[in-house]
Coordinates of N, CA and C in Angstrom, one line a residue:
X1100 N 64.3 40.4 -23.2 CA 65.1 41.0 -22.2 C 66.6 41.1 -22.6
X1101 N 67.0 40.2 -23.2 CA 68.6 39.8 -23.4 C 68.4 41.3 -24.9
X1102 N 67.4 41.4 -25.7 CA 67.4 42.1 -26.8 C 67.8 43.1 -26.5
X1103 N 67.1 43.7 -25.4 CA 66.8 45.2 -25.1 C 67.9 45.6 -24.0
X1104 N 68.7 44.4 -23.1 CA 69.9 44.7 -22.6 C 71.2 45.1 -23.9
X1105 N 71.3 44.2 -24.8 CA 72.2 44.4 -25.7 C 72.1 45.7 -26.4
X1106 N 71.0 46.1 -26.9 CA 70.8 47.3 -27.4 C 70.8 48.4 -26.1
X1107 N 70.6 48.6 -24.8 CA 71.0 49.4 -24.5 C 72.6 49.8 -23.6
X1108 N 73.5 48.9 -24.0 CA 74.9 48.5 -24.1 C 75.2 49.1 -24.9
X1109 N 74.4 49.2 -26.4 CA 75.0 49.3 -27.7 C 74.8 51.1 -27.7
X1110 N 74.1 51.2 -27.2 CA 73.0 52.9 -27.4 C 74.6 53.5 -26.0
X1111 N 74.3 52.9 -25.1 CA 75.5 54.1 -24.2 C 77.1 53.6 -24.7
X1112 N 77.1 53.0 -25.5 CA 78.3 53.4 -26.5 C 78.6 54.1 -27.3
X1113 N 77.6 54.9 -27.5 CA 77.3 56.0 -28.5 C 76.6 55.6 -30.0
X1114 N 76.4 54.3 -30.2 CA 75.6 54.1 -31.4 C 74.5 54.3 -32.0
X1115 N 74.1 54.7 -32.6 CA 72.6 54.9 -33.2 C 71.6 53.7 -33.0
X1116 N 70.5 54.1 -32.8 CA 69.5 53.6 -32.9 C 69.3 52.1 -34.3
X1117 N 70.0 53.2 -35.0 CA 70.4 52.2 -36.5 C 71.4 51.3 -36.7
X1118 N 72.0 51.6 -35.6 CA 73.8 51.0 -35.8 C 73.2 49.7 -35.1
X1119 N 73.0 50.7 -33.8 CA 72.8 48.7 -32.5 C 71.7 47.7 -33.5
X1120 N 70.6 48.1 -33.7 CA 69.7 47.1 -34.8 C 70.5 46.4 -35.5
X1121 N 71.3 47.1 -36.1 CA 72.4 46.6 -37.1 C 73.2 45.2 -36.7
X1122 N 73.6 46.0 -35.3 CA 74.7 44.6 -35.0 C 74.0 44.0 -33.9
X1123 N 72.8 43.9 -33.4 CA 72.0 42.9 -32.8 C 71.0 41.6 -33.5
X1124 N 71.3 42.1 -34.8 CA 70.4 41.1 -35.6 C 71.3 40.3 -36.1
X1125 N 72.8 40.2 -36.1 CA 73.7 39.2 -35.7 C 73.5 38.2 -34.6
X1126 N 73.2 38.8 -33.5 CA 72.6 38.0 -32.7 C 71.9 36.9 -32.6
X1127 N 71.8 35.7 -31.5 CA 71.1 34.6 -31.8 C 69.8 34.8 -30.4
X1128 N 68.8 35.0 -30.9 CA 67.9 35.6 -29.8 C 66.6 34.2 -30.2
X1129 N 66.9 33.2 -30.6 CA 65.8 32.4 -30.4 C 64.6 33.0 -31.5
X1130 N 63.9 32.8 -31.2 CA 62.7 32.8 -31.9 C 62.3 34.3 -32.5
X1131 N 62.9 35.3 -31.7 CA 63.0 36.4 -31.6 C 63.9 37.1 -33.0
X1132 N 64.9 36.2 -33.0 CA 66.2 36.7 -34.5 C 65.1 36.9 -35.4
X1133 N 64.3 36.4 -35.6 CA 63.4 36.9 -37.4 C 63.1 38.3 -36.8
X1134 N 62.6 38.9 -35.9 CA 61.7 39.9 -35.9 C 62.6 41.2 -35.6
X1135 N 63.6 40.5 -34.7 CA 65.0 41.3 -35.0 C 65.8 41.7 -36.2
X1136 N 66.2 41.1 -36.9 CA 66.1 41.4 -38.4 C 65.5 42.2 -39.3
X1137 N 64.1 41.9 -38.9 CA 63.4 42.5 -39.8 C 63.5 43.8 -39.7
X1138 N 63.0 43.7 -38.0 CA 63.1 45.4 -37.7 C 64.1 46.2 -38.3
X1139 N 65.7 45.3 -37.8 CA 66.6 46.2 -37.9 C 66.8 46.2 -40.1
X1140 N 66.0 46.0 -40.7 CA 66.3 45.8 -41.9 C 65.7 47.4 -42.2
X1141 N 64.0 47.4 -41.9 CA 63.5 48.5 -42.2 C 63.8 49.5 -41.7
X1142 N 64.3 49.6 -40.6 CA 64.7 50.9 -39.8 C 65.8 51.6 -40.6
X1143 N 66.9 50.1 -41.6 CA 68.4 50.8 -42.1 C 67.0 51.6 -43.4
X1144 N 66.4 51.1 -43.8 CA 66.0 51.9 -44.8 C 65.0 53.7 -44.8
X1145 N 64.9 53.1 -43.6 CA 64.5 55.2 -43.1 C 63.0 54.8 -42.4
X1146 N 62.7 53.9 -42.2 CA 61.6 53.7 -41.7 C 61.8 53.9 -39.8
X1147 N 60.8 55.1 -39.4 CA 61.0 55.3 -38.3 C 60.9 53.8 -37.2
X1148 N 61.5 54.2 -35.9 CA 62.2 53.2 -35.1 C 60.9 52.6 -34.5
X1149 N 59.8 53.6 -33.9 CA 58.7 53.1 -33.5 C 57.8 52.9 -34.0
X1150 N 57.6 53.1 -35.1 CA 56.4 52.4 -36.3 C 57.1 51.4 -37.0
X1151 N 58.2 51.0 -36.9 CA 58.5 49.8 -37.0 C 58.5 48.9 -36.2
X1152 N 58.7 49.3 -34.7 CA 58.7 48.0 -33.5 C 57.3 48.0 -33.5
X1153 N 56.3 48.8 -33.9 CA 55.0 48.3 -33.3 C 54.6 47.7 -34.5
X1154 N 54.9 47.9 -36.0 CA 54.7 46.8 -36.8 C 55.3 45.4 -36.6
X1155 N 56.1 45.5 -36.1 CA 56.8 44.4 -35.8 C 56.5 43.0 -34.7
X1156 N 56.7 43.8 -33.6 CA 55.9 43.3 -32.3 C 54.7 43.4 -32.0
X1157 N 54.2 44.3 -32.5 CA 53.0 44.6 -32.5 C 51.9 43.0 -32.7
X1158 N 52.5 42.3 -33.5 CA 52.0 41.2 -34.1 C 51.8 39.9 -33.3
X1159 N 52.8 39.8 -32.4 CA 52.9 38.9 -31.8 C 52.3 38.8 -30.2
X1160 N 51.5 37.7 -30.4 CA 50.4 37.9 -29.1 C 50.9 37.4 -27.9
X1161 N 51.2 38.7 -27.0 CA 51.9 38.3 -25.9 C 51.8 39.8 -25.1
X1162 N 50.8 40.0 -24.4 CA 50.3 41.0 -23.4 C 51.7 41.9 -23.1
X1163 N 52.8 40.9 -22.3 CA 53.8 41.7 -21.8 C 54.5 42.2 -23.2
X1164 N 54.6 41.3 -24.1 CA 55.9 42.0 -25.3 C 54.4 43.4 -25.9
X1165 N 53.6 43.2 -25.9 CA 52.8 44.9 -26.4 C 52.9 45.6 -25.6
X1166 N 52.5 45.5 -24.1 CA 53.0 46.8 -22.9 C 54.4 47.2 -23.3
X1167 N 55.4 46.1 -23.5 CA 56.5 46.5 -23.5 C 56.8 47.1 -24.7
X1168 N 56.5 47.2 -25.9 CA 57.0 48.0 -27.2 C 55.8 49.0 -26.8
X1169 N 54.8 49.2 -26.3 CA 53.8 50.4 -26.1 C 54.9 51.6 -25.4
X1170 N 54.7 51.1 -24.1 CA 56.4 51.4 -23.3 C 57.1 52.5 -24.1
X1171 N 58.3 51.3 -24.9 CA 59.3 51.8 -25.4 C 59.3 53.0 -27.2
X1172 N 57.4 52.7 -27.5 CA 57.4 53.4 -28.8 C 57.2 54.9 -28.1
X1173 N 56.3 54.6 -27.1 CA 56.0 55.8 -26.8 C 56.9 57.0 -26.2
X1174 N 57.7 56.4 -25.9 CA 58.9 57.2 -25.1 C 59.6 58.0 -25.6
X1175 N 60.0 56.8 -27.0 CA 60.9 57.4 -27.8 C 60.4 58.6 -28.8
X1176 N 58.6 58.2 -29.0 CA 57.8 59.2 -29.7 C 58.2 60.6 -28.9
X1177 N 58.3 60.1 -27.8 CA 58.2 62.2 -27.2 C 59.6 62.4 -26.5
X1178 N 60.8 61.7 -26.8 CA 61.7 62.2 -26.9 C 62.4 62.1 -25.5
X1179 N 62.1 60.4 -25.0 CA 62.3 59.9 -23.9 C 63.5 59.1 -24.1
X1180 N 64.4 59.3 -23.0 CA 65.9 58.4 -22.9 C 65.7 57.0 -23.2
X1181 N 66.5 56.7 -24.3 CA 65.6 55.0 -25.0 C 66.9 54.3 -23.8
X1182 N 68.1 54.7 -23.1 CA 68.6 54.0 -22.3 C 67.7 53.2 -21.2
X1183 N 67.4 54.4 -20.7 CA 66.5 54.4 -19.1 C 65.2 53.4 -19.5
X1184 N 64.8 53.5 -20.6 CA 63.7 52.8 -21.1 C 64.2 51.5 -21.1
X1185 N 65.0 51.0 -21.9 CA 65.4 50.5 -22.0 C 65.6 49.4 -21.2
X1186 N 66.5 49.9 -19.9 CA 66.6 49.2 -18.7 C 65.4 48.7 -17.6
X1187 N 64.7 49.9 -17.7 CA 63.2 49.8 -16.5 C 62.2 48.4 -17.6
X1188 N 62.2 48.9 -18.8 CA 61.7 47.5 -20.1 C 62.4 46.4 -19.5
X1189 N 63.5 46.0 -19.3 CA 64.1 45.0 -19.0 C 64.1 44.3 -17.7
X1190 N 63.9 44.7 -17.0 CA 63.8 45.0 -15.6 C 62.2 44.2 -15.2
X1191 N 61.8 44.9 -16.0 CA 59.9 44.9 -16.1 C 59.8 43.3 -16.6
X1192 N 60.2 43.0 -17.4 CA 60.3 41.7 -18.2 C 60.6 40.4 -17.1
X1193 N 62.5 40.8 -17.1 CA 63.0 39.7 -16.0 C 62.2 39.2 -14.9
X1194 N 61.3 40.4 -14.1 CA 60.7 40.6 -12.6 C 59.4 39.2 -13.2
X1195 N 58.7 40.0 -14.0 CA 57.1 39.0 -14.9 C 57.3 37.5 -15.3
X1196 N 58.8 37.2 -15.5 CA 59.4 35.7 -16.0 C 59.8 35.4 -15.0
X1197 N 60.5 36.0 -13.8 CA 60.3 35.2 -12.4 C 59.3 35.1 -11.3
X1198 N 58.1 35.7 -12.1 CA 56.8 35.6 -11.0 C 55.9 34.3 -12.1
X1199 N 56.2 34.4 -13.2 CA 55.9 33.6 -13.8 C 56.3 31.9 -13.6
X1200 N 57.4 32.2 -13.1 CA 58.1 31.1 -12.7 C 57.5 30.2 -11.9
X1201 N 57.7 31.2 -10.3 CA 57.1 30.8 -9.3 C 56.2 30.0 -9.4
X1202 N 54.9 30.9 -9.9 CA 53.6 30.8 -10.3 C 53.3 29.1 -10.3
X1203 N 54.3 29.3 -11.6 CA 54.3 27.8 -12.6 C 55.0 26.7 -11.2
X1204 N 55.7 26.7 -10.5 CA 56.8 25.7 -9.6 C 55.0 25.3 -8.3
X1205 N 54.6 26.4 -7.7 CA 53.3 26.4 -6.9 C 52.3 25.9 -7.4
X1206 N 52.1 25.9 -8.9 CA 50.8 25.7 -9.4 C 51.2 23.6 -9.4
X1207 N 52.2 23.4 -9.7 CA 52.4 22.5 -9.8 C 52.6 21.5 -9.0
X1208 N 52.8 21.8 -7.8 CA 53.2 21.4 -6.4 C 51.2 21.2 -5.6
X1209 N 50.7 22.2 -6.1 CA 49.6 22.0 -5.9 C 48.5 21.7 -6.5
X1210 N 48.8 21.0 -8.1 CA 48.0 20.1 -8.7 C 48.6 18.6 -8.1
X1211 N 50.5 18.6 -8.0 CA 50.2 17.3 -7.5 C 50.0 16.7 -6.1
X1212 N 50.3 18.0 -5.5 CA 49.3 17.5 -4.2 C 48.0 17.0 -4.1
X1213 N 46.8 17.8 -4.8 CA 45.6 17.7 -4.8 C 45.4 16.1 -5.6
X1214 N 46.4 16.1 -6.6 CA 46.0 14.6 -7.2 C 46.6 13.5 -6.0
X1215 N 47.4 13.7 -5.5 CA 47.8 12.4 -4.5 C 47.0 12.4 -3.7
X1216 N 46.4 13.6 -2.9 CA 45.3 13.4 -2.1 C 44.1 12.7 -2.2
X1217 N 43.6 12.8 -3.7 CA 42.6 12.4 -4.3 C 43.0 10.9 -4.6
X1218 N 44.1 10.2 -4.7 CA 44.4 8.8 -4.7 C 44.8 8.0 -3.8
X1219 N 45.1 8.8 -2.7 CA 45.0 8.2 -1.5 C 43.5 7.9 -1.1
X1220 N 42.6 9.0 -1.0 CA 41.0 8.8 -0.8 C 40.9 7.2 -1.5
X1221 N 41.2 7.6 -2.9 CA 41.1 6.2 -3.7 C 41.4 4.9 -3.0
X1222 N 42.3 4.8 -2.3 CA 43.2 4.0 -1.9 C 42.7 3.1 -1.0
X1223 N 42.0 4.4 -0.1 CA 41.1 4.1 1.7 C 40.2 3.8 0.8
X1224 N 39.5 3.8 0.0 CA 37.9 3.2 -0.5 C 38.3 1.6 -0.9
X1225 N 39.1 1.8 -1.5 CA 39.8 0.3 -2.4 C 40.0 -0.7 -0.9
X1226 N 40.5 -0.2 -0.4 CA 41.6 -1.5 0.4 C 40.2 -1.2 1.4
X1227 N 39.1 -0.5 1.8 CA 37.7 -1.1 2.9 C 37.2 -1.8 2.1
X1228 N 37.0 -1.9 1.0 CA 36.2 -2.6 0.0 C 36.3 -4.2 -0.2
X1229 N 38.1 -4.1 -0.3 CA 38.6 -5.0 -0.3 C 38.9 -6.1 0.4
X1230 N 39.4 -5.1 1.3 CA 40.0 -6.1 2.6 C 39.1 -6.0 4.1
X1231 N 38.5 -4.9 4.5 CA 38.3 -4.6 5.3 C 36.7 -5.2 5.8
X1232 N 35.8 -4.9 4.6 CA 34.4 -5.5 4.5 C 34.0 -6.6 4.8
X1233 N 34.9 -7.5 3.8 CA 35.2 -8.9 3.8 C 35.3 -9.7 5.4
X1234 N 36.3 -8.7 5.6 CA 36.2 -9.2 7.3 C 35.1 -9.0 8.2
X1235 N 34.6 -7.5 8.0 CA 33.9 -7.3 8.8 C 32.9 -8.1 8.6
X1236 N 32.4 -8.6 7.0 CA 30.7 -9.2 7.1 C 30.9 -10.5 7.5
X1237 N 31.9 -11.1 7.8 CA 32.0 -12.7 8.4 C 32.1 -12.8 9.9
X1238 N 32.0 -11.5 10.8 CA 32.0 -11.6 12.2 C 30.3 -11.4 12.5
X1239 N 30.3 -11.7 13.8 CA 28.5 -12.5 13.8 C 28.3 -11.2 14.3
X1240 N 28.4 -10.6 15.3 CA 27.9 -9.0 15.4 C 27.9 -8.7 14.3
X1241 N 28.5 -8.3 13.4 CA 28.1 -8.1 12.1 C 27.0 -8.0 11.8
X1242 N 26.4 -9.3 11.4 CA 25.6 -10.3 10.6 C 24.4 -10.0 11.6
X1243 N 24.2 -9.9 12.6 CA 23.2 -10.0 13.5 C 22.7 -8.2 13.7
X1244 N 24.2 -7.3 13.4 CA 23.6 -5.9 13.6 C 22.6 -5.8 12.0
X1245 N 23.0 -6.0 11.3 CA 22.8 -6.0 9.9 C 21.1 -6.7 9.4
X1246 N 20.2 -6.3 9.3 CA 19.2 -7.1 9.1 C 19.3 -7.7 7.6
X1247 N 19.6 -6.6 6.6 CA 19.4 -6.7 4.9 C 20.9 -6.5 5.2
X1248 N 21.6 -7.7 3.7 CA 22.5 -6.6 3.1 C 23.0 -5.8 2.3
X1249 N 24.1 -4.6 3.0 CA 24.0 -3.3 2.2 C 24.6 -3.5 1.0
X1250 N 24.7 -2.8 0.1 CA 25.5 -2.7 -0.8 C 26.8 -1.9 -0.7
X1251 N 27.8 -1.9 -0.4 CA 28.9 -1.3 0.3 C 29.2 -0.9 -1.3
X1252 N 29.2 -1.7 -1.5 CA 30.4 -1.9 -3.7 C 29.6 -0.2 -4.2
X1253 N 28.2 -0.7 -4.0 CA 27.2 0.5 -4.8 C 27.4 2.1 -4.3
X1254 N 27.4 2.2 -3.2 CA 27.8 3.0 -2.2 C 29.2 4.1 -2.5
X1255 N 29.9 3.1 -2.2 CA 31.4 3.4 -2.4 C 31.6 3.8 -3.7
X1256 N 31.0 3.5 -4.7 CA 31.2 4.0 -6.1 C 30.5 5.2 -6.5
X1257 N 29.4 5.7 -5.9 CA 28.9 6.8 -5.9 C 29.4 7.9 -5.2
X1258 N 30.6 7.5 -4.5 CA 31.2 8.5 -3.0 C 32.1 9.0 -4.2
X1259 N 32.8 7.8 -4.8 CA 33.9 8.2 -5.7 C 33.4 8.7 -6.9
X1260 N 32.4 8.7 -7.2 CA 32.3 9.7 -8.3 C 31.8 11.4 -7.6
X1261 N 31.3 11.2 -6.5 CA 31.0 12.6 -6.3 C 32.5 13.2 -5.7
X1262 N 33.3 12.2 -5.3 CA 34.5 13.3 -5.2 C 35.6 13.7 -6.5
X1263 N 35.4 12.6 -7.0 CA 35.8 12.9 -8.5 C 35.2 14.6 -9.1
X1264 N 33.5 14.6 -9.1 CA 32.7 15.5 -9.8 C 33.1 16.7 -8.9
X1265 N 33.6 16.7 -7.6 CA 33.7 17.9 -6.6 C 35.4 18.1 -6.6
X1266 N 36.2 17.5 -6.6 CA 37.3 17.7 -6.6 C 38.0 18.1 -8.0
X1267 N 37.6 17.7 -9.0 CA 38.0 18.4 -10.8 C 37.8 20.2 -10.4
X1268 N 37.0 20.9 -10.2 CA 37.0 22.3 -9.9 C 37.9 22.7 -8.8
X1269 N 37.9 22.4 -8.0 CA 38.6 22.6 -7.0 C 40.0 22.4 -7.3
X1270 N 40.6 21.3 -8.3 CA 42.0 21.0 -8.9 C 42.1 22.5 -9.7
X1271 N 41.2 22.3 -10.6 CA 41.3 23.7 -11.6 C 41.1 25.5 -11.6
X1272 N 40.7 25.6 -10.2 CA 40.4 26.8 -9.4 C 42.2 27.3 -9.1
X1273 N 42.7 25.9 -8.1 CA 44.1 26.3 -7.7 C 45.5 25.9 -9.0
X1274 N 44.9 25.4 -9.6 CA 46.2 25.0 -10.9 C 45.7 26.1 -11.7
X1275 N 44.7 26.2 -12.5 CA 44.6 27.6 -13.3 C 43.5 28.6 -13.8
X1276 N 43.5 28.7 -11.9 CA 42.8 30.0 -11.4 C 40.9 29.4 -12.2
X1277 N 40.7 28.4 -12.6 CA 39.4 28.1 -13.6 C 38.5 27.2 -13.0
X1278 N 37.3 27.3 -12.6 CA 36.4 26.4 -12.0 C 36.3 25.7 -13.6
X1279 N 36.2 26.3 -14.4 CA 35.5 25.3 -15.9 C 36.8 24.5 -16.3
X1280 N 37.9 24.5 -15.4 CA 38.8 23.7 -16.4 C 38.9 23.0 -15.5
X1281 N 38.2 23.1 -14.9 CA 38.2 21.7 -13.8 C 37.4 20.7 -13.7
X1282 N 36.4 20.9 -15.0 CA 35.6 19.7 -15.6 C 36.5 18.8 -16.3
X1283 N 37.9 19.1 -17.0 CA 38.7 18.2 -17.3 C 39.5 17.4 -16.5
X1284 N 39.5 18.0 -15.3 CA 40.7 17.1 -14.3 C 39.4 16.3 -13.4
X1285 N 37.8 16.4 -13.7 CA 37.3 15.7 -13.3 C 36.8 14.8 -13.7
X1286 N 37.1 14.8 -15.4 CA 37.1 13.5 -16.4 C 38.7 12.7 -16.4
X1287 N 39.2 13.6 -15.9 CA 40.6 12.9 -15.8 C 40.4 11.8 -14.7
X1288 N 40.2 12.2 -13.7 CA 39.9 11.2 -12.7 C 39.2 10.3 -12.4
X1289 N 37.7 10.8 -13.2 CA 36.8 9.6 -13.2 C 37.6 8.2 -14.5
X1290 N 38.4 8.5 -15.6 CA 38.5 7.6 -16.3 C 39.7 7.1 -15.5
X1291 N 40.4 7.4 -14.3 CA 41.4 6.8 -14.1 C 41.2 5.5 -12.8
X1292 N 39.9 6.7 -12.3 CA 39.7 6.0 -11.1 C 38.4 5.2 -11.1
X1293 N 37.7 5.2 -11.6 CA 36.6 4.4 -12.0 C 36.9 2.7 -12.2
X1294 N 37.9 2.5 -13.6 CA 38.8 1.3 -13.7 C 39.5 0.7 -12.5
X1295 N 40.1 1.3 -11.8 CA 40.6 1.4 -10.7 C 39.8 0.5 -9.8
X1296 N 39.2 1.2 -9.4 CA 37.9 1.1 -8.3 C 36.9 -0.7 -9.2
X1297 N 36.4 -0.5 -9.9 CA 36.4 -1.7 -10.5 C 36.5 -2.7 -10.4
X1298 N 38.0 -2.4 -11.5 CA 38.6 -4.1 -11.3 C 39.0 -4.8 -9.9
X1299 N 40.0 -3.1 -8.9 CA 39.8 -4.0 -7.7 C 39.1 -4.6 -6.5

């Protein structure tokens, strides 16, 4: 974005196509300066403007940066205002890196929701197990409703792994949009919460 704002600053100054490359690959564009360079190297040598961006960028796998040099080769192929391009490219970029954003702030709010939820669950199993059982199997209603006793420990450990095994997809559905990546946040859980559950 910052590349393609500079260069079209540089273009309604009246520069060439050859000149702004020129003095943009002075610039410090991060990761981007090598490919800026390069471009602007082959272009001083006569190598046309868009068969060099699409050798260039072309390379680098990144859905939006190929729409966007698709975009801007083609425009300039048929003799389209590289300003206007330029800007609506930039525009297009900024808009995708702040939905991107979002995206990323939501997804994250709602992985850690879904995990606190899922430890709280933890939490209510632990502390009946614990504390709550205990009490209840020592009162005589109890003992008298009760013919056999249950296995609560056994029980409770199979509850927790089926929400472990049901709640991993359901993490990975709303964090990244993937029922299959949600077999890892259901191994994530079971090694966390298993121990857990266990020892206390």
């Amino acid at each position: 974005s910052n590349t393609l704002n500079d260069l079209r600053d540089l273009l309604q100054g009246g520069m060439t196509i050859t000149q702004s490359l020129e003095i943009i690959a002075k610039n410090d564009y991060g990761t981007f300066s090598f490919y800026v360079d390069k471009m602007a190297a082959q272009v001083k040598i006569g190598i046309p403007f868009e068969k060099e961006m699409k050798n260039v960028f072309g390379t680098i796998d990144s859905p939006m940066i190929k729409k966007s040099v698709y975009v801007i080769t083609e425009s300039h192929s048929q003799g389209g205002n590289l300003l206007k391009v330029f800007a609506a490219t930039s525009k297009y970029i900024v808009a995708i890196e702040r939905l991107k954003l979002q995206r990323k702030t939501v997804t994250y709010s709602a992985l850690f929701t879904s995990y606190l939820m899922f430890f709280i669950f933890l939490g209510i199993i632990v502390a009946i197990q614990a504390f709550f059982l205990p009490l209840l199997s020592n009162t005589t209603v109890f003992q008298q409703a009760v013919q056999q006793p249950i296995d609560f420990k056994t029980y409770f450990l199979y509850l927790l792994i089926i929400q472990c095994v049901f709640a991993g997809p359901m993490i990975g559905k709303i964090s990244e949009n993937s029922l299959i990546s949600g077999i890892r946040h259901s191994l994530i859980l079971l090694a966390i919460a298993l121990p857990i559950y266990l020892v206390a």
